[in-house]
Coordinates of C-alpha atoms and ligand atoms in Angstrom, one line a residue:
M31 CA -6.3 1.2 -31.9
A32 CA -5.0 4.6 -32.3
T33 CA -1.8 5.5 -34.2
E34 CA -1.2 8.8 -32.1
L35 CA 0.9 8.2 -28.8
P36 CA -1.6 9.6 -26.3
G37 CA -0.9 12.2 -23.3
G38 CA 1.7 11.1 -21.0
F39 CA 4.1 9.1 -22.8
A40 CA 7.1 9.5 -23.4
D41 CA 8.3 8.6 -26.8
K42 CA 10.9 5.8 -25.9
I43 CA 11.7 3.2 -23.8
L44 CA 15.2 3.0 -23.1
R45 CA 17.3 -0.7 -23.7
I46 CA 21.1 -1.1 -22.0
D47 CA 22.6 -4.4 -23.0
L48 CA 25.3 -4.3 -20.3
T49 CA 27.1 -7.4 -21.5
N50 CA 27.6 -6.0 -24.6
E51 CA 27.5 -2.2 -23.1
R52 CA 25.2 -1.2 -25.6
I53 CA 22.6 1.2 -25.2
T54 CA 19.6 1.0 -28.3
T55 CA 15.7 2.9 -27.9
E56 CA 12.8 1.1 -28.6
D57 CA 9.6 3.0 -30.0
M58 CA 6.1 3.4 -27.2
T59 CA 3.8 2.6 -28.9
P60 CA 0.1 3.4 -28.7
E61 CA -0.9 -0.1 -28.4
I62 CA 1.5 -1.3 -25.9
A63 CA 0.6 2.1 -24.2
R64 CA -3.3 1.1 -24.0
T65 CA -2.6 -2.6 -23.1
W66 CA 0.5 -1.7 -20.8
L67 CA 0.5 1.2 -18.9
G68 CA 3.6 1.6 -17.8
G69 CA 5.4 0.4 -14.2
A70 CA 3.5 -3.0 -13.2
G71 CA 1.9 -3.3 -16.5
L72 CA 4.7 -2.5 -18.9
G73 CA 7.5 -4.0 -16.3
A74 CA 5.4 -7.4 -16.6
K75 CA 5.2 -7.6 -20.3
V76 CA 8.9 -7.4 -20.6
L77 CA 9.0 -10.2 -18.0
W78 CA 6.7 -12.5 -19.1
E79 CA 8.5 -11.7 -22.7
E80 CA 11.7 -11.9 -22.4
V81 CA 13.1 -13.8 -19.5
P82 CA 12.3 -17.0 -19.0
P83 CA 10.5 -18.3 -15.9
E84 CA 13.3 -21.6 -15.7
I85 CA 16.5 -19.4 -15.5
N86 CA 17.5 -18.0 -12.0
W87 CA 17.1 -14.5 -11.2
D88 CA 21.3 -14.6 -11.4
D89 CA 21.0 -15.1 -14.7
P90 CA 22.8 -12.3 -17.2
E91 CA 19.0 -12.8 -19.2
N92 CA 16.8 -11.5 -16.1
R93 CA 15.9 -8.1 -17.0
L94 CA 15.7 -5.4 -14.2
I95 CA 13.1 -2.7 -15.9
M96 CA 12.5 0.4 -14.3
A97 CA 9.4 2.0 -15.4
T98 CA 6.9 4.6 -14.6
G99 CA 3.6 5.3 -16.2
P100 CA 1.1 8.2 -17.5
L101 CA 0.4 10.0 -14.8
A102 CA 4.5 10.9 -14.3
G103 CA 4.9 14.1 -14.5
T104 CA 1.4 15.4 -14.1
P105 CA 0.3 17.3 -11.4
V106 CA -1.7 14.2 -9.8
W107 CA 0.3 14.3 -6.3
G108 CA 3.5 12.2 -6.1
N109 CA 4.7 12.2 -9.7
G110 CA 7.9 10.4 -9.2
T111 CA 7.3 7.4 -8.6
L112 CA 9.7 4.3 -10.3
N113 CA 8.1 0.8 -10.3
V114 CA 10.4 -1.7 -10.8
V115 CA 10.0 -5.0 -12.1
T116 CA 12.7 -7.9 -12.2
K117 CA 13.1 -12.0 -11.1
G118 CA 14.1 -11.5 -7.2
A119 CA 16.3 -13.3 -5.1
M120 CA 14.2 -13.7 -2.8
T121 CA 11.4 -16.1 -4.4
N122 CA 13.2 -16.8 -7.1
G123 CA 9.8 -15.3 -8.8
A124 CA 8.4 -12.1 -10.5
T125 CA 8.7 -9.0 -8.0
S126 CA 7.2 -5.8 -8.7
T127 CA 8.6 -3.1 -6.2
Q128 CA 8.3 0.1 -6.0
A129 CA 9.7 3.6 -5.0
N130 CA 9.1 7.5 -4.8
G131 CA 11.0 10.7 -5.0
F132 CA 11.7 12.3 -8.6
F133 CA 13.2 9.7 -10.7
G134 CA 9.8 8.2 -12.6
V135 CA 9.3 12.1 -13.4
N136 CA 12.8 12.8 -14.3
L137 CA 12.9 9.8 -16.5
K138 CA 9.8 10.5 -18.1
L139 CA 11.3 14.2 -18.8
S140 CA 14.3 12.3 -20.5
G141 CA 11.9 11.0 -23.0
Y142 CA 12.0 7.9 -21.3
N143 CA 8.8 5.7 -20.5
A144 CA 10.9 3.1 -18.8
I145 CA 14.9 1.2 -18.7
I146 CA 15.4 -2.5 -19.2
L147 CA 19.0 -3.0 -18.4
Q148 CA 19.6 -6.9 -19.4
G149 CA 22.8 -8.7 -19.3
Q150 CA 26.0 -8.7 -17.2
S151 CA 28.3 -6.1 -16.6
E152 CA 32.2 -7.2 -16.3
R153 CA 33.2 -3.9 -14.7
W154 CA 31.3 -2.2 -12.1
V155 CA 29.2 0.8 -14.3
Y156 CA 26.4 3.7 -13.3
V157 CA 24.0 4.1 -16.2
Y158 CA 24.1 8.1 -17.0
I159 CA 21.5 9.5 -18.5
K160 CA 20.4 13.4 -19.9
D161 CA 18.0 13.2 -22.2
D162 CA 19.6 11.8 -25.2
V163 CA 23.5 11.0 -23.8
V164 CA 22.6 8.0 -22.3
E165 CA 26.5 6.2 -20.8
L166 CA 27.9 3.9 -18.9
R167 CA 30.4 5.1 -16.9
D168 CA 32.8 3.7 -14.7
A169 CA 31.8 3.1 -10.8
S170 CA 34.6 2.3 -9.0
H171 CA 34.9 5.6 -7.4
L172 CA 31.7 4.6 -5.8
M173 CA 31.7 1.0 -4.5
G174 CA 31.4 0.5 -1.0
K175 CA 29.6 3.7 -0.2
D176 CA 26.8 4.1 1.1
T177 CA 23.1 4.8 -0.8
W178 CA 23.5 8.3 0.3
E179 CA 27.2 8.6 -0.4
T180 CA 26.6 8.0 -3.5
Q181 CA 24.2 10.5 -4.2
D182 CA 26.4 12.8 -2.2
T183 CA 29.0 11.9 -4.3
L184 CA 27.3 12.2 -8.0
Y185 CA 26.0 15.9 -7.1
Q186 CA 29.4 17.1 -6.5
E187 CA 31.2 15.4 -9.5
L188 CA 27.8 16.7 -11.8
G189 CA 27.5 19.9 -10.1
L190 CA 24.5 19.3 -10.0
A191 CA 21.8 19.6 -6.5
G192 CA 18.0 19.0 -5.3
H193 CA 15.8 17.8 -7.6
Q194 CA 18.1 18.2 -10.5
L195 CA 19.4 14.4 -10.3
S196 CA 18.1 11.5 -9.0
V197 CA 20.2 8.5 -8.4
Y198 CA 18.6 5.5 -7.8
G199 CA 21.2 2.0 -6.8
I200 CA 22.6 -0.1 -4.5
G201 CA 24.6 0.2 -1.0
P202 CA 27.6 -2.2 0.6
A203 CA 24.5 -5.3 0.5
G204 CA 23.5 -4.6 -3.2
E205 CA 27.6 -4.8 -4.1
N206 CA 27.9 -8.5 -2.0
L207 CA 25.0 -9.4 -3.1
V208 CA 23.2 -9.6 0.0
R209 CA 20.1 -11.6 -0.7
F210 CA 17.5 -8.7 0.6
S211 CA 19.1 -5.8 -0.4
M212 CA 17.6 -2.8 -2.4
I213 CA 17.4 -0.1 -4.4
E214 CA 17.5 2.8 -2.7
G215 CA 17.5 6.5 -3.7
D216 CA 16.4 10.4 -3.9
Y217 CA 17.1 9.9 0.4
G218 CA 14.7 7.6 1.5
H219 CA 12.5 6.2 -1.0
V220 CA 13.3 2.1 -1.9
A221 CA 12.2 -0.8 -4.3
S222 CA 12.5 -3.1 -1.3
K223 CA 10.4 -5.8 -2.2
N224 CA 12.6 -9.4 -2.8
G225 CA 15.8 -8.1 -3.4
A226 CA 15.3 -6.1 -6.4
G227 CA 19.3 -4.7 -5.2
C228 CA 20.4 -7.7 -5.6
V229 CA 19.2 -8.0 -9.5
M230 CA 20.7 -4.9 -10.4
G231 CA 24.2 -5.8 -7.8
K232 CA 24.6 -9.2 -10.1
K233 CA 24.5 -6.8 -13.1
K234 CA 27.4 -4.8 -11.9
V235 CA 25.6 -1.4 -11.4
K236 CA 26.0 0.2 -8.8
C237 CA 23.4 3.2 -9.6
V238 CA 20.9 4.6 -12.8
A239 CA 21.4 8.4 -12.3
I240 CA 18.9 10.5 -14.3
V241 CA 19.4 14.8 -14.4
R242 CA 15.8 16.3 -15.0
G243 CA 15.0 16.1 -18.2
T244 CA 13.8 18.7 -20.9
K245 CA 11.5 17.0 -22.6
G246 CA 8.3 18.0 -21.3
I247 CA 5.1 16.3 -21.0
R248 CA 2.5 16.0 -24.0
V249 CA -1.2 16.6 -22.1
H250 CA -4.9 16.0 -23.8
D251 CA -6.9 18.1 -21.8
T252 CA -4.8 20.4 -19.7
A253 CA -7.8 22.0 -17.7
G254 CA -9.5 18.7 -17.0
M255 CA -5.9 16.9 -15.7
Y256 CA -6.2 19.5 -13.4
A257 CA -8.8 19.9 -12.1
A258 CA -8.8 15.8 -12.0
A259 CA -5.7 16.4 -9.8
D260 CA -7.7 19.1 -7.6
E261 CA -10.4 16.2 -7.3
I262 CA -7.7 13.4 -6.1
S263 CA -6.4 15.6 -3.3
H264 CA -9.2 17.3 -2.5
E265 CA -10.8 13.6 -1.7
I266 CA -7.0 12.2 0.0
K267 CA -7.5 16.0 2.5
T268 CA -11.5 14.7 3.0
D269 CA -11.6 11.1 3.2
A270 CA -11.6 9.9 6.7
S271 CA -9.7 6.7 5.8
S272 CA -7.1 9.3 3.9
S273 CA -7.0 12.3 5.5
Q274 CA -5.0 11.5 9.0
R275 CA -2.2 10.0 6.4
Y276 CA -2.5 13.3 4.5
L277 CA -1.8 14.9 7.8
F278 CA 1.6 12.8 9.2
G279 CA 2.0 10.4 6.3
T280 CA 1.6 6.2 7.5
L281 CA 3.1 7.6 11.3
T282 CA -0.6 7.0 12.4
G283 CA 0.4 2.8 11.7
P284 CA 1.8 2.0 15.4
M285 CA -0.8 3.6 17.2
A286 CA -3.4 2.1 15.1
N287 CA -2.1 -1.0 14.8
Y288 CA -1.3 -1.8 18.4
S289 CA -4.4 -1.6 18.6
F290 CA -5.7 -4.8 16.8
G291 CA -2.2 -6.6 18.4
A292 CA -0.3 -5.6 14.5
I293 CA 3.4 -4.6 16.1
P294 CA 6.0 -6.6 15.3
I295 CA 7.8 -6.6 19.5
R296 CA 10.5 -8.9 19.6
N297 CA 9.9 -11.3 16.7
Y298 CA 5.8 -12.1 17.8
S299 CA 7.0 -12.9 21.5
T300 CA 4.6 -10.7 22.9
N301 CA 1.8 -7.8 21.5
I302 CA 2.4 -6.0 24.6
Y303 CA 4.8 -3.4 25.0
P304 CA 7.3 -3.2 28.1
F305 CA 6.3 -0.2 29.6
P306 CA 2.5 1.0 29.4
E307 CA 3.6 4.8 28.6
Q308 CA 5.0 3.6 25.3
H309 CA 2.4 3.9 23.4
Y310 CA 1.4 7.7 23.7
E311 CA 5.8 7.7 22.7
F312 CA 4.5 6.7 18.9
E313 CA 1.6 9.2 18.8
P314 CA 2.1 10.8 15.5
Q315 CA 2.8 14.4 16.4
A316 CA 4.6 13.6 19.1
L317 CA 7.0 11.4 16.7
R318 CA 7.0 14.5 14.4
D319 CA 7.5 17.5 17.2
R320 CA 10.9 14.9 18.4
M321 CA 12.8 16.5 16.5
P322 CA 13.8 19.6 13.9
H323 CA 12.2 18.6 10.4
R324 CA 11.4 20.0 7.5
G325 CA 9.7 18.4 4.2
H326 CA 10.8 16.0 1.3
Q327 CA 8.0 15.5 -0.3
C328 CA 8.6 13.6 -3.4
G329 CA 7.5 15.0 -7.2
A330 CA 4.7 17.4 -7.0
C331 CA 3.2 15.9 -3.6
G332 CA 1.2 18.2 -1.0
M333 CA 0.6 15.4 1.3
H334 CA 2.1 15.7 5.0
H335 CA 4.6 13.2 4.8
C336 CA 8.2 11.8 4.3
H337 CA 10.6 14.7 6.1
M338 CA 13.8 14.8 6.9
N339 CA 15.0 15.4 10.7
V340 CA 18.5 16.1 12.8
I341 CA 18.7 13.8 15.8
N342 CA 18.9 17.0 18.8
Q343 CA 20.2 15.1 21.6
G344 CA 22.3 12.0 22.4
P345 CA 25.2 10.6 21.3
R346 CA 24.0 10.8 17.3
K347 CA 23.3 14.4 17.9
G348 CA 23.6 17.0 14.5
E349 CA 23.3 13.5 12.2
I350 CA 20.2 14.0 9.5
V351 CA 17.6 10.9 9.4
D352 CA 15.2 10.5 7.1
E353 CA 11.3 10.1 9.0
P354 CA 10.9 5.8 8.2
E355 CA 7.5 4.5 7.3
S356 CA 5.0 2.4 9.7
E357 CA 6.8 -0.6 8.6
G358 CA 10.2 1.4 8.9
L359 CA 9.3 2.2 12.4
N360 CA 8.3 -1.8 13.5
C361 CA 10.9 -2.9 11.9
A362 CA 13.9 -0.8 12.7
G363 CA 12.2 -0.6 16.1
P364 CA 10.0 -3.5 18.1
Q365 CA 10.7 -6.0 16.1
I366 CA 14.4 -6.0 17.3
G367 CA 14.1 -4.6 20.7
I368 CA 14.7 -1.0 19.8
F369 CA 11.9 1.4 21.7
N370 CA 12.9 4.9 22.1
P371 CA 12.0 6.7 18.7
T372 CA 15.4 8.8 17.8
D373 CA 17.2 5.0 17.7
I374 CA 14.5 3.7 15.4
F375 CA 14.3 7.0 13.5
W376 CA 18.4 6.8 12.9
M377 CA 18.3 2.6 12.7
N378 CA 15.5 3.0 9.7
T379 CA 18.1 5.2 8.4
Q380 CA 21.4 3.3 8.2
V381 CA 19.3 0.1 7.2
D382 CA 18.4 1.9 3.6
K383 CA 22.0 3.9 3.3
A384 CA 23.5 -0.2 3.7
G385 CA 21.3 -0.8 0.7
V386 CA 19.0 -3.6 2.7
D387 CA 15.4 -3.8 3.3
V388 CA 14.4 -2.7 6.4
N389 CA 11.6 -6.1 6.4
E390 CA 13.8 -8.7 5.4
W391 CA 16.3 -7.1 7.6
A392 CA 14.1 -6.9 10.9
W393 CA 13.0 -10.5 10.4
T394 CA 16.4 -12.1 9.9
C395 CA 18.4 -9.6 13.1
G396 CA 14.9 -10.3 15.3
W397 CA 15.9 -14.5 14.5
L398 CA 19.0 -14.2 15.7
I399 CA 18.3 -11.7 18.7
E400 CA 15.9 -14.7 19.3
C401 CA 18.1 -17.5 19.2
M402 CA 20.7 -15.9 20.4
E403 CA 18.6 -15.4 24.1
K404 CA 17.6 -19.1 23.7
G405 CA 20.9 -21.0 23.5
Y406 CA 20.3 -21.9 19.5
I407 CA 23.0 -19.5 18.3
T408 CA 25.7 -18.8 20.3
E409 CA 28.2 -15.6 21.2
E410 CA 30.8 -17.3 19.5
Q411 CA 29.2 -18.0 16.4
V412 CA 28.6 -14.4 15.9
G413 CA 31.6 -12.9 17.6
F414 CA 29.3 -11.1 19.8
K415 CA 27.0 -10.6 21.7
V416 CA 23.5 -9.3 20.1
T417 CA 20.6 -8.2 21.9
W418 CA 16.9 -6.8 22.1
G419 CA 17.7 -3.3 21.8
D420 CA 21.4 -2.8 22.0
V421 CA 21.8 -0.3 19.2
D422 CA 25.4 -0.6 18.4
A423 CA 25.3 -4.6 18.7
I424 CA 22.3 -4.2 15.9
Y425 CA 24.1 -1.8 13.8
R426 CA 27.6 -3.9 14.0
L427 CA 25.7 -6.7 12.9
L428 CA 24.1 -4.9 10.3
Q429 CA 27.3 -4.1 8.7
M430 CA 28.6 -7.7 8.7
V431 CA 25.4 -9.0 7.2
A432 CA 26.0 -6.0 4.1
R433 CA 29.6 -6.9 3.9
R434 CA 28.8 -10.4 4.4
E435 CA 31.3 -10.9 6.8
G436 CA 31.8 -13.7 9.5
F437 CA 28.3 -14.9 10.7
G438 CA 27.0 -12.2 8.1
N439 CA 27.1 -14.0 5.1
I440 CA 24.4 -16.7 6.7
L441 CA 22.1 -14.1 7.9
A442 CA 22.9 -12.4 3.9
E443 CA 20.5 -15.1 2.7
G444 CA 17.2 -13.6 4.5
A445 CA 15.2 -15.3 7.4
K446 CA 14.2 -18.8 6.0
R447 CA 17.6 -19.3 4.9
A448 CA 19.5 -18.9 7.5
A449 CA 16.6 -20.5 9.3
E450 CA 17.1 -23.7 7.1
Y451 CA 20.6 -23.9 7.5
V452 CA 21.0 -23.4 11.9
G453 CA 17.7 -26.2 11.6
G454 CA 16.4 -27.5 14.9
P455 CA 14.3 -25.0 17.2
A456 CA 16.1 -22.0 15.6
Y457 CA 13.9 -22.8 12.7
E458 CA 10.9 -22.3 14.5
C459 CA 11.7 -19.1 15.7
A460 CA 12.0 -17.6 11.5
V461 CA 9.0 -15.5 10.1
F462 CA 8.8 -16.5 7.2
T463 CA 6.7 -17.4 4.0
G464 CA 7.2 -20.5 2.3
K465 CA 8.4 -18.8 -0.8
G466 CA 11.3 -17.6 0.4
N467 CA 10.5 -13.8 1.6
T468 CA 9.4 -12.5 4.3
P469 CA 6.1 -10.3 5.0
I470 CA 5.8 -6.0 5.4
G471 CA 7.1 -5.3 8.9
H472 CA 3.8 -5.9 11.1
D473 CA 2.6 -8.8 13.1
H474 CA 0.0 -9.7 10.8
R475 CA -1.7 -12.7 13.7
G476 CA -3.8 -9.9 14.0
R477 CA -4.1 -8.6 9.9
W478 CA -5.1 -11.4 8.9
Q479 CA -5.4 -10.0 5.0
I480 CA -1.5 -8.8 5.1
L481 CA -0.8 -12.1 6.1
F482 CA -2.4 -14.1 3.6
G483 CA -1.6 -11.4 1.2
C484 CA 1.7 -11.3 1.9
T485 CA 1.8 -15.5 1.6
V486 CA 0.1 -16.0 -1.8
G487 CA 1.0 -13.0 -3.4
S488 CA 2.7 -13.3 -7.1
V489 CA 4.9 -10.2 -6.5
G490 CA 7.7 -10.6 -3.6
S491 CA 5.4 -9.6 -1.3
H492 CA 1.3 -8.6 -1.1
E493 CA -0.1 -7.3 -4.1
G494 CA -2.4 -4.6 -2.8
A495 CA -2.3 -4.5 1.3
G496 CA -6.1 -4.7 1.4
P497 CA -9.3 -5.0 -0.2
G498 CA -10.7 -2.1 -2.4
R499 CA -13.4 0.6 -1.4
P500 CA -16.4 -0.5 -1.6
V501 CA -17.7 2.0 -4.1
D502 CA -15.3 0.2 -6.8
T503 CA -15.5 -3.3 -5.1
G504 CA -19.1 -3.7 -5.0
L505 CA -19.1 -5.2 -1.9
P506 CA -20.2 -4.9 1.5
A507 CA -18.1 -2.1 4.1
H508 CA -18.5 -3.7 6.7
W509 CA -16.7 -7.7 6.9
D510 CA -15.3 -9.4 9.4
P511 CA -11.7 -9.5 9.0
Y512 CA -11.0 -13.0 10.9
N513 CA -13.8 -14.7 8.6
P514 CA -12.2 -16.6 6.2
H515 CA -15.4 -16.4 3.8
D516 CA -15.5 -12.7 3.8
L517 CA -11.4 -12.4 3.6
A518 CA -11.9 -14.7 0.2
T519 CA -14.3 -12.8 -1.3
Q520 CA -13.1 -8.9 -0.7
L521 CA -9.3 -10.4 -1.1
G522 CA -10.2 -12.2 -4.3
V523 CA -12.0 -9.4 -6.0
S524 CA -9.8 -6.6 -5.2
L525 CA -7.0 -8.7 -6.8
G526 CA -5.2 -6.2 -9.5
R527 CA -6.6 -3.1 -8.1
S528 CA -2.6 -2.2 -6.8
H529 CA -1.1 -2.8 -9.6
F530 CA -3.1 -0.4 -12.1
E531 CA -1.7 2.1 -9.4
D532 CA 1.2 0.6 -9.5
S533 CA 1.1 1.4 -13.5
L534 CA 0.4 4.9 -13.0
G535 CA 3.6 6.7 -12.6
T536 CA 2.3 7.5 -9.2
C537 CA 2.5 6.8 -5.6
I538 CA -0.4 4.6 -3.8
F539 CA -0.9 7.0 -1.2
T540 CA -2.0 9.2 -3.0
T541 CA -4.2 7.0 -5.8
S542 CA -6.1 5.5 -2.3
T543 CA -9.0 7.1 -3.7
P544 CA -11.8 5.3 -5.5
L545 CA -11.5 5.0 -9.1
D546 CA -13.5 7.1 -10.8
P547 CA -11.1 10.2 -10.1
I548 CA -8.1 8.1 -11.0
C549 CA -10.0 7.3 -14.1
T550 CA -10.7 11.1 -14.8
A551 CA -7.1 11.8 -14.6
L552 CA -6.0 9.1 -17.3
N553 CA -8.8 10.4 -19.6
A554 CA -7.4 14.0 -18.8
V555 CA -3.6 13.1 -19.8
T556 CA -4.1 10.5 -22.2
G557 CA -7.7 10.9 -24.2
W558 CA -9.1 7.3 -23.5
D559 CA -12.1 6.3 -21.9
Y560 CA -10.4 4.7 -19.3
T561 CA -13.4 3.1 -16.6
K562 CA -13.1 2.0 -13.5
E563 CA -14.2 -1.7 -14.5
E564 CA -11.2 -1.7 -17.3
A565 CA -9.1 -0.7 -14.5
M566 CA -9.9 -3.6 -12.5
R567 CA -9.8 -5.7 -15.1
F568 CA -6.6 -4.2 -16.6
G569 CA -5.1 -5.1 -13.2
K570 CA -6.5 -8.5 -13.2
R571 CA -4.8 -9.4 -16.1
I572 CA -1.4 -8.4 -14.7
A573 CA -2.1 -10.4 -11.5
N574 CA -2.8 -13.6 -13.8
I575 CA 0.8 -13.1 -16.1
F576 CA 2.6 -12.4 -12.7
R577 CA 0.9 -15.6 -11.4
A578 CA 1.1 -17.8 -14.8
Y579 CA 4.9 -16.4 -15.0
N580 CA 5.2 -17.6 -10.6
V581 CA 4.0 -21.4 -11.8
R582 CA 5.8 -21.8 -14.8
A583 CA 8.8 -21.2 -12.8
G584 CA 8.0 -23.9 -9.9
L585 CA 6.5 -21.9 -7.3
T586 CA 3.3 -24.0 -6.3
P587 CA 0.5 -23.4 -3.8
D588 CA 2.0 -25.7 -1.1
M589 CA 4.3 -23.0 -0.8
E590 CA 2.1 -20.2 -0.1
R591 CA 2.2 -20.9 3.8
P592 CA 3.3 -18.8 6.6
S593 CA 6.4 -20.3 8.9
P594 CA 5.6 -21.7 12.0
R595 CA 6.1 -18.4 13.5
Y596 CA 4.4 -15.9 10.9
G597 CA 1.7 -19.0 11.1
S598 CA 1.4 -18.5 15.1
R599 CA -1.1 -17.7 17.9
P600 CA -0.4 -14.8 20.1
I601 CA 0.2 -15.2 23.8
D602 CA -1.5 -11.8 24.3
G603 CA -2.8 -8.8 23.5
P604 CA -5.4 -7.6 21.0
A605 CA -4.9 -11.1 18.7
A606 CA -4.3 -13.3 21.8
G607 CA -5.6 -16.7 21.1
K608 CA -6.7 -16.6 17.3
S609 CA -4.4 -17.9 14.3
I610 CA -5.3 -18.1 10.3
M611 CA -4.7 -21.1 10.5
D612 CA -7.6 -22.7 11.9
H613 CA -8.8 -21.1 8.9
W614 CA -6.5 -21.2 6.0
D615 CA -7.3 -24.4 3.6
V616 CA -10.5 -22.9 3.4
L617 CA -9.4 -19.3 2.8
H618 CA -6.8 -20.6 0.4
Q619 CA -9.6 -22.3 -1.5
E620 CA -11.9 -19.9 -1.7
Y621 CA -9.5 -17.2 -2.2
Y622 CA -8.7 -19.7 -5.7
E623 CA -12.4 -19.8 -6.7
V624 CA -12.6 -16.3 -6.5
A625 CA -9.8 -15.2 -8.4
G626 CA -10.2 -18.3 -10.4
W627 CA -6.8 -20.6 -10.1
D628 CA -6.8 -24.0 -10.3
Y629 CA -6.0 -25.2 -6.5
K630 CA -3.8 -28.1 -7.8
S631 CA -1.1 -25.9 -9.9
G632 CA -1.9 -22.3 -8.9
Y633 CA -2.5 -21.3 -12.7
P634 CA -5.1 -19.4 -14.2
L635 CA -7.8 -21.6 -15.4
P636 CA -8.4 -21.1 -19.2
E637 CA -12.3 -19.7 -18.6
T638 CA -10.5 -16.8 -16.3
L639 CA -7.1 -16.3 -19.3
K640 CA -10.5 -16.1 -21.6
K641 CA -12.5 -13.9 -19.6
L642 CA -9.4 -11.3 -19.5
G643 CA -8.6 -11.6 -23.4
L644 CA -5.1 -13.4 -22.4
E645 CA -5.2 -16.6 -23.6
D646 CA -2.9 -15.1 -27.2
I647 CA -0.4 -13.8 -24.2
V648 CA -0.9 -16.5 -21.6
P649 CA -1.4 -19.7 -23.0
P650 CA -2.5 -22.9 -20.8
L651 CA -0.3 -24.5 -18.0
G652 CA 1.6 -27.2 -20.5
A653 CA 1.3 -25.2 -23.7
K654 CA 4.7 -23.5 -25.2
K655 CA 5.3 -20.0 -23.1
A656 CA 3.9 -17.4 -26.1
V657 CA 6.6 -14.9 -27.5
T658 CA 4.1 -12.1 -28.4
S659 CA 4.0 -8.2 -27.6
A660 CA 0.6 -7.3 -26.3
R661 CA -2.9 -8.6 -27.7
Ligands
SF4_728 S1 2.2 10.4 -0.5 FE1 4.6 10.1 0.9 S2 5.5 8.7 -0.5 FE2 3.6 9.1 -1.5 S3 4.0 10.8 -3.0 FE3 4.0 11.5 -1.3 S4 5.7 12.1 0.0 FE4 6.3 10.8 -1.7

């Protein structure tokens, strides 16, 4: 191993012990850099080494790791991404979730690759970072504020504006330990999966506020880095599969997903819009043209993605809202019966401000509305009537959930636990996975690859939304998405790619190219000789650590099933009559075989661990959990 820290890495990792209000730093070593990169990889290392799998997510021993990676702060587009790893509140298992924006680059410029939050504070605090100045400050004046108000308040208080300050924290939902609360920052960027915000709330941290640092970033080959970044952006702009995303971000989602029955409409009760013209309301340019807007892109990002909009008509005229992602368009929209795009933009923003994950929110809210419609839950229980598309009632419900008021206290546990609480036929209506979380916001009965990924994935969501590029996987470009053998092979071979991307400190929308140009950029920055084979091997190592961690935490293969509604057969639309459950056991078993896991326990097989060089870090099941650094 080299003795000098490679380019792209800051010198330190910041550790904040909230119980004792003790702040320390640790050296980033060349060995840690090469073995774990940053983001998801570095987070997996800390989770594995420091958080006993048998403790609960709300134990002070749990860690909340907020990490960036070696490409943060470079000219590779989307260089401000934050990765959060923790033991999550929904599954009580591993979590890896990403927010874009500027946090990652601000953290790197302050001299840190990651922040490790541990212990639990006795008082509500926020973390203030300005280069070497790191303080736990009283947050009592921020309590009850939504995520945008919190950032506004700290802007004013600290006399800063724009990208000089990133504030990533929780809204009222996280303060009240809503299980599916999230971490939000830079007005609309969310680390939303598996209750990461609930963990932050349990630690009594309202937010982390980072002033843009002044430390600079060392790079091995500056000209090479610019050339590689240029190559990546050229690929994004010209490649058929990413050029539309370059122009419209994920606004392309609704039209594409509708064509194969993947829009969730009224809690999976249909796959057809109530009005035929609805489809065209969701045309990307029409969505963009709907109201005045301007770009709100993340660090060094040239994508025409992420916009802030001003509502220009109706009762909410003049309010600023952010452009939803595809998941937000579905979840704050058709899933809860809202079809007017302006209302969807508004509702999605309110969900972000409250600090709850829009996916979990939508499955819980949609379930409630269906149950009220069918009489399984009464108006008396909730306190008022909530019907499909009733924006005011749905907003009122959101506030009840964020504050755990009345029936909102039950809904704050998420779709699975609320459905189990109510029981009977209501249980059958809920969309969730056996591990306790809910899927990302589509109707996956028409997209089996994501249903399987959300159900079996080890990080509180899917581990990459689908197969990698054929040039990287060596697999055929054309395959049958409803064939279990094809699916098992494509998903098993591609497992880990997303963990590599999530360890770089950049946005996955900008690293969705073939792996070669990404490795070229990484090598120019660090001086390494990374290959796409090493990238995939790295990703698989991280996937197997998360997998081993979850099995040790008590998650079993039989929990890797969709709820009855999630795995049900669509009654109409393009995927009518199809069900992944007809093939589930074959698909599940073959996927395990490709991944190299034991079908009974779910744990990585000894030969898998050996092949990945993990045998010293991740001992076979039954052996004592290793506490070691790197390999
Ligand atoms: S693609 Fe979008 S989310 Fe990703 S970094 Fe660029 S603007 Fe941000």
